[in-house]
Amino acid sequence: MKTLKEIHLNQFQLNILLDEEEKEAYRYIVQEGTYCVHCKDVCIEGVEVRENILNDMNDILIKGVCKKCEGYVSRFIEYGEFGDFVERANSFRKAIGE
Ligand SMILES: [Zn+2]
């Protein structure tokens, strides 16, 4: 099986890739669903997102900083388990020539 490339997504690409429900999940994770190892708690003030990466499993990896302590945090969103996201991700990969 061919290994998928990691793709750094810009905001526009992220927008086309996620449907409404997935955007909702994304917002929830950014605002209150990410654990900060520095605060030893969820990022209560949310995460300032620096990078969105579509990884080799067709999951989205969010990298950013905790808005409270400014420590680095990262979090996977496992959209790769949802069939229709995988289809969208694969046609997106094709569209950008990966
Ligand atoms: Zn923190």
Coordinates of C-alpha atoms and ligand atoms in Angstrom, one line a residue:
M1 CA 0.0 0.0 0.0
K2 CA 1.2 3.5 -0.9
T3 CA 2.0 5.7 2.0
L4 CA 0.2 9.0 2.0
K5 CA 2.0 12.2 2.3
E6 CA 1.6 14.7 5.1
I7 CA 0.0 17.9 3.7
H8 CA 0.1 21.2 5.4
L9 CA -3.3 22.8 5.0
N10 CA -4.1 26.4 4.7
Q11 CA -7.3 27.9 6.1
F12 CA -9.0 27.7 2.7
Q13 CA -8.1 24.1 2.2
L14 CA -9.2 23.2 5.7
N15 CA -12.5 24.8 4.9
I16 CA -13.2 22.8 1.8
L17 CA -12.1 19.6 3.4
L18 CA -14.4 19.7 6.4
D19 CA -18.2 19.5 6.3
E20 CA -20.4 21.4 8.7
E21 CA -20.4 18.6 11.4
E22 CA -16.6 18.2 11.2
K23 CA -16.1 22.0 11.4
E24 CA -18.2 21.9 14.6
A25 CA -16.0 19.1 16.0
Y26 CA -12.9 21.1 15.0
R27 CA -14.1 24.3 16.7
Y28 CA -15.0 22.3 19.9
I29 CA -11.5 20.8 20.0
V30 CA -9.8 24.1 19.4
Q31 CA -11.9 25.9 22.0
E32 CA -12.2 23.4 24.8
G33 CA -11.2 19.9 23.8
T34 CA -7.4 20.0 23.8
Y35 CA -5.3 18.9 26.8
C36 CA -2.3 21.0 27.7
V37 CA 0.6 19.1 29.3
H38 CA 1.9 22.4 30.7
C39 CA -1.3 23.4 32.5
K40 CA -2.1 19.7 33.2
D41 CA -5.7 20.6 32.2
V42 CA -7.6 21.3 29.1
C43 CA -6.7 24.6 27.4
I44 CA -9.3 26.5 29.2
E45 CA -8.9 29.6 27.0
G46 CA -8.5 27.5 23.9
V47 CA -5.8 26.9 21.4
E48 CA -4.2 29.4 19.0
V49 CA -3.8 27.2 15.9
R50 CA -0.5 27.5 14.1
E51 CA -0.7 24.5 11.7
N52 CA -3.2 22.1 10.4
I53 CA -1.8 18.9 8.9
L54 CA -3.5 16.2 7.0
N55 CA -1.4 13.2 8.0
D56 CA -0.7 9.9 6.4
M57 CA -3.7 8.3 8.1
N58 CA -6.0 11.0 6.8
D59 CA -6.4 12.4 10.2
I60 CA -6.0 16.1 10.9
L61 CA -3.2 17.1 13.3
I62 CA -3.6 20.5 14.9
K63 CA -0.5 22.2 16.2
G64 CA -0.7 25.4 18.2
V65 CA -0.2 27.0 21.5
C66 CA -2.3 27.0 24.6
K67 CA -3.8 30.5 25.0
K68 CA -3.4 30.4 28.7
C69 CA 0.3 29.4 29.2
E70 CA 1.5 29.7 25.6
G71 CA 2.9 26.2 25.7
Y72 CA 2.9 24.1 22.6
V73 CA 0.0 21.7 22.2
S74 CA -1.0 19.3 19.5
R75 CA -4.1 17.2 18.9
F76 CA -5.3 14.7 16.4
I77 CA -8.8 14.7 15.0
E78 CA -9.4 11.2 13.8
Y79 CA -11.6 12.0 10.8
G80 CA -9.8 9.1 9.1
E81 CA -12.3 6.7 10.7
F82 CA -15.2 8.3 8.9
G83 CA -15.7 6.9 5.4
D84 CA -16.9 10.1 3.7
F85 CA -14.1 12.2 5.1
V86 CA -11.5 9.8 3.7
E87 CA -13.2 10.1 0.2
R88 CA -13.0 13.8 0.4
A89 CA -9.4 13.8 1.6
N90 CA -8.4 11.5 -1.2
S91 CA -10.0 13.6 -3.9
F92 CA -8.5 16.7 -2.3
R93 CA -5.1 14.9 -2.5
K94 CA -5.7 14.2 -6.2
A95 CA -6.8 17.7 -6.9
I96 CA -3.6 19.2 -5.5
G97 CA -1.5 16.6 -7.3
E98 CA -0.4 14.3 -4.5
Ligands
ZN1 ZN -1.5 25.6 28.9

